[in-house]
PDB file of C-alpha atoms in Angstrom:
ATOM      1  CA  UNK A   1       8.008-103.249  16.369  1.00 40.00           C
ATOM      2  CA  UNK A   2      10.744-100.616  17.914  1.00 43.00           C
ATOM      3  CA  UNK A   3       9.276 -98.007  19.937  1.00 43.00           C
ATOM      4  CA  UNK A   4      10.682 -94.387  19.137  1.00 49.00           C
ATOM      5  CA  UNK A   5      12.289 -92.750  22.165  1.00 44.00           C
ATOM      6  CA  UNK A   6       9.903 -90.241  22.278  1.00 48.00           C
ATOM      7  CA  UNK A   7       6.805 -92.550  21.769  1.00 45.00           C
ATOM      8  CA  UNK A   8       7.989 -94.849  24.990  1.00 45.00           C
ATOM      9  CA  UNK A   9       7.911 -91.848  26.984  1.00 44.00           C
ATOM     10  CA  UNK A  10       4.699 -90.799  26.076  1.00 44.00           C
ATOM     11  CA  UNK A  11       3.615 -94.418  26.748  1.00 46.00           C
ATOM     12  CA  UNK A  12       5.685 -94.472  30.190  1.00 48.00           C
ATOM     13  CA  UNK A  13       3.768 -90.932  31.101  1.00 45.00           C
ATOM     14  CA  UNK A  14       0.431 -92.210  30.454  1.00 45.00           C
ATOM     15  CA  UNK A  15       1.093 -95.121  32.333  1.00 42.00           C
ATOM     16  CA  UNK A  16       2.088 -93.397  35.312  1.00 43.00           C
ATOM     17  CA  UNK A  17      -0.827 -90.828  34.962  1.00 39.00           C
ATOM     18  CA  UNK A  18      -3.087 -93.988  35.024  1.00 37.00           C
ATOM     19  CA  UNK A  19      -1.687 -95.011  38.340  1.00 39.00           C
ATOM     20  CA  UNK A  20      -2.179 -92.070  39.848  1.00 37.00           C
ATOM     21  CA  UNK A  21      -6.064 -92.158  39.085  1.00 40.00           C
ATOM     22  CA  UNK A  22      -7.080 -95.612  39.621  1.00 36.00           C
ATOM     23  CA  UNK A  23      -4.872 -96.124  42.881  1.00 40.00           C
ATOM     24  CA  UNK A  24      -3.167 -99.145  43.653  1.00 39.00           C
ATOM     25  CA  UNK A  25      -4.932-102.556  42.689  1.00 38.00           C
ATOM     26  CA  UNK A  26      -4.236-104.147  45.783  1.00 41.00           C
ATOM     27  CA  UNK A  27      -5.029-103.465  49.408  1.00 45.00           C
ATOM     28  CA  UNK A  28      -2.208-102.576  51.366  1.00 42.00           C
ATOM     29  CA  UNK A  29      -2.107-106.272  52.790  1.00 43.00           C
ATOM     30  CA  UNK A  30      -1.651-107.671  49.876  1.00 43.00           C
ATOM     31  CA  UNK A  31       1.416-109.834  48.725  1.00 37.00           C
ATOM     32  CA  UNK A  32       3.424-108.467  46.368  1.00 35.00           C
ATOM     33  CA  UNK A  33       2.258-110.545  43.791  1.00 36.00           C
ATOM     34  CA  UNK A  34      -1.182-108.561  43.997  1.00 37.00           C
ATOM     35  CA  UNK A  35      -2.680-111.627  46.123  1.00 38.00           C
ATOM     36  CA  UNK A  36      -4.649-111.392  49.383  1.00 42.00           C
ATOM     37  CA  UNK A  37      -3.552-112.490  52.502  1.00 46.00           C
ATOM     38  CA  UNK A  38      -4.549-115.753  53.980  1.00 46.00           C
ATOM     39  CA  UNK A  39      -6.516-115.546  56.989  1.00 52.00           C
ATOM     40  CA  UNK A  40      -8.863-118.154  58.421  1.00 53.00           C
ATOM     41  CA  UNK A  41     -12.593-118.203  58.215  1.00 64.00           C
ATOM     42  CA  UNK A  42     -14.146-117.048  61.546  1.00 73.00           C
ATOM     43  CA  UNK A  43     -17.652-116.947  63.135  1.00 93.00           C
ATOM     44  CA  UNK A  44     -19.262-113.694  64.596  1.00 97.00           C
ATOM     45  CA  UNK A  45     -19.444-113.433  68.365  1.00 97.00           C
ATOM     46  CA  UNK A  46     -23.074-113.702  69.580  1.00 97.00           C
ATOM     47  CA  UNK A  47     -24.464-111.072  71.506  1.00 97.00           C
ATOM     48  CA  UNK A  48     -21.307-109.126  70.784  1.00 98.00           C
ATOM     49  CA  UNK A  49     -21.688-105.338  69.750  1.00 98.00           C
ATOM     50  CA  UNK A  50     -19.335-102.647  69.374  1.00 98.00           C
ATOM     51  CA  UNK A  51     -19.042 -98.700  68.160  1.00 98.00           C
ATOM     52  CA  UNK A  52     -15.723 -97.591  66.355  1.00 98.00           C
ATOM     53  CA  UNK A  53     -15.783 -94.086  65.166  1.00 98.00           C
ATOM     54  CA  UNK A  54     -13.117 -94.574  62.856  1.00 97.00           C
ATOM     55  CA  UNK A  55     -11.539 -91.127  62.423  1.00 94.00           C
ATOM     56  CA  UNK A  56     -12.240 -89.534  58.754  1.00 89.00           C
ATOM     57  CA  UNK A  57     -10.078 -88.197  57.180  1.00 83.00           C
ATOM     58  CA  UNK A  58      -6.958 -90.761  58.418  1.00 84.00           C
ATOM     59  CA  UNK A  59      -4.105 -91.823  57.484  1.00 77.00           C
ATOM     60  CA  UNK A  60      -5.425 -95.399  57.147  1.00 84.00           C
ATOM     61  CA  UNK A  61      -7.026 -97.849  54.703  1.00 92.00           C
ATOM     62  CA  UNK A  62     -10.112 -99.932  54.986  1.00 95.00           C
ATOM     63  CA  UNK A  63      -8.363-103.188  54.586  1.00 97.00           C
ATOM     64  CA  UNK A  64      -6.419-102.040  58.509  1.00 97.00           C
ATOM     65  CA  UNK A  65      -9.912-101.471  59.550  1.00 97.00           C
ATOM     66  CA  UNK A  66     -10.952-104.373  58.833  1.00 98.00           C
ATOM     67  CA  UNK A  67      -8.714-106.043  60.379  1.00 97.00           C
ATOM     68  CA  UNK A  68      -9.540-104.325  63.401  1.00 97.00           C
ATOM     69  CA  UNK A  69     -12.970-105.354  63.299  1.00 98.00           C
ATOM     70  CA  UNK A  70     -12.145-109.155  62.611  1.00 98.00           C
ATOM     71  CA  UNK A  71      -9.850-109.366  65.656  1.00 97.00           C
ATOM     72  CA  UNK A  72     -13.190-109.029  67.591  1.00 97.00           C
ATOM     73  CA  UNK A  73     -15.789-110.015  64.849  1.00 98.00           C
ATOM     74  CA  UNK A  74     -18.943-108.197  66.399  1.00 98.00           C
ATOM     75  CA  UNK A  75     -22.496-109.687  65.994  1.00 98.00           C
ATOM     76  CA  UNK A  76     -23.390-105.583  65.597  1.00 98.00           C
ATOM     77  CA  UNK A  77     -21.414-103.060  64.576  1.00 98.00           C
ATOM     78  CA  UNK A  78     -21.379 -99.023  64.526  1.00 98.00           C
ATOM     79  CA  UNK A  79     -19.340 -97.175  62.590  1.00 98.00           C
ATOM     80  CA  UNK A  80     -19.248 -93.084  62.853  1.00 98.00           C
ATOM     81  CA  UNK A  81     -17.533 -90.252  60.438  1.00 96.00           C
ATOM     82  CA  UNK A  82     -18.025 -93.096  57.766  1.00 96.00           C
ATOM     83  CA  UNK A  83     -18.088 -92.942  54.210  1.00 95.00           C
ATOM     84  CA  UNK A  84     -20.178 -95.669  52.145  1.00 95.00           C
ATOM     85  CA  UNK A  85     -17.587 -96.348  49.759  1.00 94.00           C
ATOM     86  CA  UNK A  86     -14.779 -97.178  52.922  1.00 95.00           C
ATOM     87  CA  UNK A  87     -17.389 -99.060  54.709  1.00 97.00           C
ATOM     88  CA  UNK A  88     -18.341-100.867  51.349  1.00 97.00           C
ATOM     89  CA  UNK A  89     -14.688-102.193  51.236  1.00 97.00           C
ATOM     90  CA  UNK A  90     -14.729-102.833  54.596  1.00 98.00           C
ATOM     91  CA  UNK A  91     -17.869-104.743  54.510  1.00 98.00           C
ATOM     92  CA  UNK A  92     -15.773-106.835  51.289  1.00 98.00           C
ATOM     93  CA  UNK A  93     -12.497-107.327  52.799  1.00 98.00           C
ATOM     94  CA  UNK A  94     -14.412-108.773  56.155  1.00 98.00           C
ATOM     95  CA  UNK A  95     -16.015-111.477  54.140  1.00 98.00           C
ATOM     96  CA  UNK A  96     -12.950-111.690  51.666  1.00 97.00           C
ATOM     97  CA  UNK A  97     -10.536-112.110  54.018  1.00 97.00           C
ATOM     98  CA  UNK A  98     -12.325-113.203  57.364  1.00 97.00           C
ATOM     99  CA  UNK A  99     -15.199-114.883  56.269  1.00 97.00           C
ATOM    100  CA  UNK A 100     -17.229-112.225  58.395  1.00 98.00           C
ATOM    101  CA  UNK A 101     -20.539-111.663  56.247  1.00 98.00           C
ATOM    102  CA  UNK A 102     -22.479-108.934  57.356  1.00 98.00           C
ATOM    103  CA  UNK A 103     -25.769-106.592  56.227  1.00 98.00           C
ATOM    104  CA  UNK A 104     -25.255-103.233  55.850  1.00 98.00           C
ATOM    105  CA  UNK A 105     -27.435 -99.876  56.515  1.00 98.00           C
ATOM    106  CA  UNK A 106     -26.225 -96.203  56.078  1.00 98.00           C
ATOM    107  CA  UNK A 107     -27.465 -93.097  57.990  1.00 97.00           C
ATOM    108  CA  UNK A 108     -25.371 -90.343  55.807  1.00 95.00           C
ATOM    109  CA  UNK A 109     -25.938 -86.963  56.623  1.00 94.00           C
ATOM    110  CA  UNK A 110     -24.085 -85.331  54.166  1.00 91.00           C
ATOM    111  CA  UNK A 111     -22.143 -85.636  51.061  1.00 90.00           C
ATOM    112  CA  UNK A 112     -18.802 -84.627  50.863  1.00 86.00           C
ATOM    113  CA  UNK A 113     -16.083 -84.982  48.078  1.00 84.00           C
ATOM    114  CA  UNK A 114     -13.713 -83.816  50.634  1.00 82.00           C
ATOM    115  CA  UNK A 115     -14.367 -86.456  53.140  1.00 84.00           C
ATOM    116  CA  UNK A 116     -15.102 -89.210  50.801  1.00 90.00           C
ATOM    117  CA  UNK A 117     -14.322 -88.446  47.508  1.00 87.00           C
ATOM    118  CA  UNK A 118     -16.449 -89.735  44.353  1.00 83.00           C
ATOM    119  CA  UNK A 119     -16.809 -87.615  41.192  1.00 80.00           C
ATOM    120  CA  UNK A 120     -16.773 -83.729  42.104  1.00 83.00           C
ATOM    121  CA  UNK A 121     -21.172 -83.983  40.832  1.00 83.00           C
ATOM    122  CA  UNK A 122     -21.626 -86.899  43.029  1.00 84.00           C
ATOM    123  CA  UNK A 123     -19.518 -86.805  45.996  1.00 89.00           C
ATOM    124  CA  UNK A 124     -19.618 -89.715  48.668  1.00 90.00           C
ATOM    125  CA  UNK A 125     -22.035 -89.718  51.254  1.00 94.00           C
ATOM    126  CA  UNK A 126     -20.835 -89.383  54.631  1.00 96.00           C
ATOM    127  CA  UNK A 127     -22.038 -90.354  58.594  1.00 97.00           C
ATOM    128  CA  UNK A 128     -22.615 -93.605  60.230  1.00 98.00           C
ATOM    129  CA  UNK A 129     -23.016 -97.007  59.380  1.00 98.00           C
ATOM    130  CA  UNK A 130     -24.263 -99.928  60.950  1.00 98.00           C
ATOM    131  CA  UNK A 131     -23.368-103.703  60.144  1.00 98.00           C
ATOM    132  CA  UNK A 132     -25.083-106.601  61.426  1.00 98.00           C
ATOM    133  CA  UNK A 133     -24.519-110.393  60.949  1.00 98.00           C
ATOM    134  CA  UNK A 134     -28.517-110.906  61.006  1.00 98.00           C
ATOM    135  CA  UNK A 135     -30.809-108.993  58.764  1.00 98.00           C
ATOM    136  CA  UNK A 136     -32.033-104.913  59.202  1.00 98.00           C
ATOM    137  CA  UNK A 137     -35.642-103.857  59.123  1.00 98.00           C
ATOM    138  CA  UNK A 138     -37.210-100.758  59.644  1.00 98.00           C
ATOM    139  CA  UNK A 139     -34.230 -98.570  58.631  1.00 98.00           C
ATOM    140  CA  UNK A 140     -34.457 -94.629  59.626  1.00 98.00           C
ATOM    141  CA  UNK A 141     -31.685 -91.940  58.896  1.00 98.00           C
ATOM    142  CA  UNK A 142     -32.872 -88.802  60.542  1.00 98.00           C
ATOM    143  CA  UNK A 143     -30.602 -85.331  60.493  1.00 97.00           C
ATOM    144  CA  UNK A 144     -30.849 -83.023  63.945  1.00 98.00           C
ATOM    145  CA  UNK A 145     -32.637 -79.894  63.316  1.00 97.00           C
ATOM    146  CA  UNK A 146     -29.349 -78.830  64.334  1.00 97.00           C
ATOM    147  CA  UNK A 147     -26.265 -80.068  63.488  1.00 97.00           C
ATOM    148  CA  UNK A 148     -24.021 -77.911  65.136  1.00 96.00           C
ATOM    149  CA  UNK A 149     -20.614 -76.641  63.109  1.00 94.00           C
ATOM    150  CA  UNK A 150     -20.852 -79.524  60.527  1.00 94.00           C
ATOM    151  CA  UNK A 151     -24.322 -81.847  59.430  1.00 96.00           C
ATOM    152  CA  UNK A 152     -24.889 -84.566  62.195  1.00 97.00           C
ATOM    153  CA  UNK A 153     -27.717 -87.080  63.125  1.00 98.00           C
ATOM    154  CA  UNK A 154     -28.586 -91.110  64.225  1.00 98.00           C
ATOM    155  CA  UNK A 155     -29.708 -93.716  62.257  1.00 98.00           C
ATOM    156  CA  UNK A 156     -31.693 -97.045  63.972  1.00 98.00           C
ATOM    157  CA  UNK A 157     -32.309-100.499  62.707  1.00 98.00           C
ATOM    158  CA  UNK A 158     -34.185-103.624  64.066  1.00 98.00           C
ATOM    159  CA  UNK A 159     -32.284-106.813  64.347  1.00 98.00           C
ATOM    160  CA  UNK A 160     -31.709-109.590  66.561  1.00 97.00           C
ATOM    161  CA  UNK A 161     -29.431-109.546  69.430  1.00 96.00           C
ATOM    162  CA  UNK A 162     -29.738-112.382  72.013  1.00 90.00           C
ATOM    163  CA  UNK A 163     -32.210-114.278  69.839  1.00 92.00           C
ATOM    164  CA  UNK A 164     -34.536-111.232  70.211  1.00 95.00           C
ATOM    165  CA  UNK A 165     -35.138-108.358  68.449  1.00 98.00           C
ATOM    166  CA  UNK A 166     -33.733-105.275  69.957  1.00 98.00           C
ATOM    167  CA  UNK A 167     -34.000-101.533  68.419  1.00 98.00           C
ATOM    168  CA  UNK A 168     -30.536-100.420  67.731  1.00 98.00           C
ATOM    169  CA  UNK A 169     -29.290 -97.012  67.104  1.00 98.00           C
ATOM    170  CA  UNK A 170     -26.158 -95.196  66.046  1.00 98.00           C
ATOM    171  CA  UNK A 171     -25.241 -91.475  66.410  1.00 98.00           C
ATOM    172  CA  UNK A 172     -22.685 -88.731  66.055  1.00 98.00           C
ATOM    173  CA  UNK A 173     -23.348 -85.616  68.383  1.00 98.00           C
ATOM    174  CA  UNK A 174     -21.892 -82.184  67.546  1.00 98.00           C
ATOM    175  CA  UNK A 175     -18.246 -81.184  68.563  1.00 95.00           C
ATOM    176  CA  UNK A 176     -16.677 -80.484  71.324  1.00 85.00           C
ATOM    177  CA  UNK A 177     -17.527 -76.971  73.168  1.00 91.00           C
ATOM    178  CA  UNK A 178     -20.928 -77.333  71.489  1.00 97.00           C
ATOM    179  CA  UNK A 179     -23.140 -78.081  74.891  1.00 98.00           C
ATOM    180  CA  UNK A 180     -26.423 -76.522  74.029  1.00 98.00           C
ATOM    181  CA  UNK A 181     -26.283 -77.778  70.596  1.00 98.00           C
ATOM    182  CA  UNK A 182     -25.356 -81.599  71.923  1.00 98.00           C
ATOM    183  CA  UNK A 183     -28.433 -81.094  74.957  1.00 98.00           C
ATOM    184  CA  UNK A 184     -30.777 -80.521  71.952  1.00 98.00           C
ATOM    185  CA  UNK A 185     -29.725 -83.476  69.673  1.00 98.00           C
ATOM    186  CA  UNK A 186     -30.196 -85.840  72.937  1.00 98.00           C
ATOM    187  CA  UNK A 187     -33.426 -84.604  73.591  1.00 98.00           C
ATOM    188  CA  UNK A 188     -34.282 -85.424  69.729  1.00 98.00           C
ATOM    189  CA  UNK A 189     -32.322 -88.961  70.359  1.00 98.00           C
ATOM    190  CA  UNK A 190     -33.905 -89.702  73.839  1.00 98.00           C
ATOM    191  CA  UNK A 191     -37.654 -89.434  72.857  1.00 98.00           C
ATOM    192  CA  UNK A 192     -37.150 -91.844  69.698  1.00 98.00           C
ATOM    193  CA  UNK A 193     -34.960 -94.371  72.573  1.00 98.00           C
ATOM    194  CA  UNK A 194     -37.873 -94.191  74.981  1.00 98.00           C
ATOM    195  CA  UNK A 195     -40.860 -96.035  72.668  1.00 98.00           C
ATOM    196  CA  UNK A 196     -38.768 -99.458  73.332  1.00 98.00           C
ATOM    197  CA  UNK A 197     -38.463-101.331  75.941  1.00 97.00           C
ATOM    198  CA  UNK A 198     -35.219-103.323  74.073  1.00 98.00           C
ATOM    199  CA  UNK A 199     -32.549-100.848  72.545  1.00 98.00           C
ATOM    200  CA  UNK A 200     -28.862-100.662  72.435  1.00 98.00           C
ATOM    201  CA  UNK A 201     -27.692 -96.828  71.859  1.00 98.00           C
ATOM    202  CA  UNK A 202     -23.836 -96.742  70.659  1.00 98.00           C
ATOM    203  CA  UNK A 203     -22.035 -93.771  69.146  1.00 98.00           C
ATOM    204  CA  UNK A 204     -19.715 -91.026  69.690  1.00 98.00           C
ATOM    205  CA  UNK A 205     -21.742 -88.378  71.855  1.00 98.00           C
ATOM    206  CA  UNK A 206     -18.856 -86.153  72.016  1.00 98.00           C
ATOM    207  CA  UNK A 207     -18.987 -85.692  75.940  1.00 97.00           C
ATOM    208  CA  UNK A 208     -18.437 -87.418  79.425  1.00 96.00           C
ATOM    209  CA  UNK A 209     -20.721 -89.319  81.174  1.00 96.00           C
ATOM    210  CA  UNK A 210     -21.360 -86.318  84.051  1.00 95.00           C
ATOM    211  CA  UNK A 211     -21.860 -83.538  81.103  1.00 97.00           C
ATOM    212  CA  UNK A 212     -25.228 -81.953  81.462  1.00 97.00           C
ATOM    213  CA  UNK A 213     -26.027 -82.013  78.011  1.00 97.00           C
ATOM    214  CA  UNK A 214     -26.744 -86.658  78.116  1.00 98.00           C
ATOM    215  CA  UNK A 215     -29.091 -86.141  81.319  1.00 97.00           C
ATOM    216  CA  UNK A 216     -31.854 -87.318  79.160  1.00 98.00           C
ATOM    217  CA  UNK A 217     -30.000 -90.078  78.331  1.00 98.00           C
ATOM    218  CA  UNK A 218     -29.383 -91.816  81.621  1.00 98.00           C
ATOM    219  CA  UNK A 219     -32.809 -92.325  83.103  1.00 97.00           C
ATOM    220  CA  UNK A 220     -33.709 -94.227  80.094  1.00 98.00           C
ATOM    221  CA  UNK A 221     -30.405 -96.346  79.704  1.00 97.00           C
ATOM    222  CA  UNK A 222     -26.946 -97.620  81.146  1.00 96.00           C
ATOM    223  CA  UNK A 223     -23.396 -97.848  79.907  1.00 97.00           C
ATOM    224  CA  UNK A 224     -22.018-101.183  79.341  1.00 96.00           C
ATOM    225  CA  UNK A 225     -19.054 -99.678  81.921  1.00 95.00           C
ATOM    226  CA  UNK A 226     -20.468 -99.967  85.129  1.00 92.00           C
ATOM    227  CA  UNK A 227     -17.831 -97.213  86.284  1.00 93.00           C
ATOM    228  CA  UNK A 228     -19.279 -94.438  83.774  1.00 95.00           C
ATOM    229  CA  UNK A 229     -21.984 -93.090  85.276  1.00 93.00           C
ATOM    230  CA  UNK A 230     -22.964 -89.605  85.976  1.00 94.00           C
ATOM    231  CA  UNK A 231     -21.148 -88.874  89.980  1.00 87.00           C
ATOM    232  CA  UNK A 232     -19.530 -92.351  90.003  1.00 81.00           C
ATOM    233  CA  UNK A 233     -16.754 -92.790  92.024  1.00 82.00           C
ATOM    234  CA  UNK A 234     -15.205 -95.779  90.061  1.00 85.00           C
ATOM    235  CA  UNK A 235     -12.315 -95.416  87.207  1.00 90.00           C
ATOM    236  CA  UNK A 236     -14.204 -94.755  83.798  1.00 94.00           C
ATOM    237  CA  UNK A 237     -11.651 -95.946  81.391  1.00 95.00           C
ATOM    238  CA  UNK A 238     -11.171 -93.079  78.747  1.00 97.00           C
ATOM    239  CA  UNK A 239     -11.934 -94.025  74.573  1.00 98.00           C
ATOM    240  CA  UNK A 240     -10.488 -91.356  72.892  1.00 98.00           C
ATOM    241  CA  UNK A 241      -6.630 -90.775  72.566  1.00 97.00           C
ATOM    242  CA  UNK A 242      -7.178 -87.520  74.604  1.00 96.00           C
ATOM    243  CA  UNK A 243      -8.051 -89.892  77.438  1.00 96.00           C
ATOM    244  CA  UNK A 244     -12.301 -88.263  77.847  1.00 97.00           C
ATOM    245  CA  UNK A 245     -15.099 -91.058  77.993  1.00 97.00           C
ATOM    246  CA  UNK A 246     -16.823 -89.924  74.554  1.00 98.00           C
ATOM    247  CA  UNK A 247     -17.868 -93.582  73.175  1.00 98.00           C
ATOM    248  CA  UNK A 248     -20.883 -95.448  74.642  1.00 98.00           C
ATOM    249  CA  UNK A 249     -23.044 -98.571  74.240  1.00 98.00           C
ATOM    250  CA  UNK A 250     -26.189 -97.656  75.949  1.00 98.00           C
ATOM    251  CA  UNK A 251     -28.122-100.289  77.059  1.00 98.00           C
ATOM    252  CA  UNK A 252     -31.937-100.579  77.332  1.00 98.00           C
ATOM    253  CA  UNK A 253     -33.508-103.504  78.567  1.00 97.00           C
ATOM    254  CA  UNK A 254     -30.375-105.738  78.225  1.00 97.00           C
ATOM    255  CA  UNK A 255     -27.894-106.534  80.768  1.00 95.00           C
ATOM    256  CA  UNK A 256     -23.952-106.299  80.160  1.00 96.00           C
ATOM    257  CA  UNK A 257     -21.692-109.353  80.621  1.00 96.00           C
ATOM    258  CA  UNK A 258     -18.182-107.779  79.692  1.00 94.00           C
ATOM    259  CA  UNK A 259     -17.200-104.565  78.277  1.00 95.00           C
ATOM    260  CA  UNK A 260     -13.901-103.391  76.962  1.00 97.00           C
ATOM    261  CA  UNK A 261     -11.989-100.421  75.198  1.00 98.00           C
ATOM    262  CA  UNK A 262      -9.398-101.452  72.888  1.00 97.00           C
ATOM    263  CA  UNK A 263      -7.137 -98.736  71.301  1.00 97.00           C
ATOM    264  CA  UNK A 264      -5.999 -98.620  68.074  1.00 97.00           C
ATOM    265  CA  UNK A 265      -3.426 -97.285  65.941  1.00 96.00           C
ATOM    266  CA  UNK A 266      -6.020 -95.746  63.272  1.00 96.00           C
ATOM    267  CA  UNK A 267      -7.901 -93.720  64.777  1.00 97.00           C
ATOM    268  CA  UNK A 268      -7.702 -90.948  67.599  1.00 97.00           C
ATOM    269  CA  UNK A 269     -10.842 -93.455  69.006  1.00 98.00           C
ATOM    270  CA  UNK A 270     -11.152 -96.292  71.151  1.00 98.00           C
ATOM    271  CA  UNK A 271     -12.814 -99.504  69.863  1.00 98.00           C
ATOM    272  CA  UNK A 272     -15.758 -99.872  72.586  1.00 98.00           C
ATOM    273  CA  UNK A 273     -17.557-103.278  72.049  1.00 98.00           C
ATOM    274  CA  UNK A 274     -19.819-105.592  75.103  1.00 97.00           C
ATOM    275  CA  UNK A 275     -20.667-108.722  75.536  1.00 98.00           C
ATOM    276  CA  UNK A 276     -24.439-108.950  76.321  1.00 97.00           C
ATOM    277  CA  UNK A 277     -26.509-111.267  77.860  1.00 95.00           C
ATOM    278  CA  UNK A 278     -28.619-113.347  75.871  1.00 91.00           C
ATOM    279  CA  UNK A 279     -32.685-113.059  75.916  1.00 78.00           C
TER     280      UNK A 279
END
């Protein structure tokens, strides 16, 4: 059958209209065939745990992320400013790709079509995530009384870490220039930290180690960087691109072996992960 001119226009129009909604359908590491690209099954690192706030909205894609995350294949990951549906492709593209298979729990605080998109009545949720290679129990979200200029909170599982189970909990503090707001959302943080004698505490706190607002944090646990402490003398390597110490893994009852800060090139944060001792 010939087309009229004006009916393969139309046709041509709709098809581009449909592009335009449904996005391309391929990651941007695809082939151009639409394929995925071939990477190697990999195990997760034991005793390996890392925070990532990964910078939302950016100019990058969940497949990069990814990516990211595979070149150090955590036993425990934290993710802040996260939306479920990027950490849900994340979460695919690990397993897809890397043959990283990991649980999932969600500590939204918010949702925001914004941030996250979704339909305009049910807009993604928004906050931090946390993905472990071994099973989650007792999963709590809980929002600060105060959140500061924009919803924040921390969200805790139990898993194992070190062939033990260890009490692990993820946060976002307020913004910068919010002291009094951060001080308060630590002390909320810092009495739910204290009931175990086994917790790792990562997240973006959105202030240096000396700031008076985390000095409820440090009697109860220690950075895997032995150099950021509150009055040390040592080099505290910086994990934001502004070159301040904002990203920690808190450590209660568990000794670091390794630590290290890893830049990347999507996100204005560092990658922060440590290698802990086992037991």
């Amino acid at each position: 059958m010939v087309l009229g001119r004006g009916t393969r226009l139309l046709a041509g129009a709709m098809t581009a209209v449909w592009m335009v909604l449904v996005g391309p359908s391929a990651p941007s590491g695809a082939s151009s065939d639409g394929s995925l690209p071939v990477a190697a099954d990999r195990d997760v690192v034991p005793n390996r745990v890392m925070t990532w706030n990964i910078c939302n909205p950016c100019e990058s894609g969940a497949v990069d992320r990814a990516a990211e995350i595979a070149t150090f294949a955590p036993q425990v990951i934290g993710l802040q400013e996260a939306c479920v549906g990027d950490v849900e492709r994340i979460r695919d593209y690990l397993e897809s790709l890397y043959g990283l298979d990991y649980h999932v729990e969600y500590g939204s605080v918010l949702r925001s079509w914004g941030r996250c998109g979704g339909a305009p009545w049910n807009p993604g949720g928004y906050g931090e995530a946390i993905l472990s290679a071994a099973p989650m129990t007792d999963h709590v979200a809980v929002e600060y009384p105060d959140g500061g200029s924009e919803d924040r909170g921390y969200m805790a599982v139990t898993t194992m870490v070190g062939g033990r189970p260890v009490r692990v909990f993820n946060t976002h503090l307020a913004e910068r220039r919010q002291e009094t707001v951060r001080a308060e959302q630590v002390g909320v943080l810092a009495a739910e930290v204290a009931r175990y004698d086994r917790a790792i505490v990562i997240g973006d706190f959105n202030a240096v180690p000396d700031a008076p607002e985390l000095s409820e944090m440090w009697p109860l646990a220690t950075d895997m960087d032995p150099q950021c402490r509150p009055l040390s003398t040592g080099i505290c390597e910086p994990t934001t691109d502004w070159q301040s110490k904002f990203d920690y893994v808190f450590l209660r009852g568990i000794v670091p072996l390794e630590h290290h800060v890893q830049p990347s090139p999507y996100s204005d944060h560092h990658i922060v992960y440590s290698d802990l001792a086992p037991g």
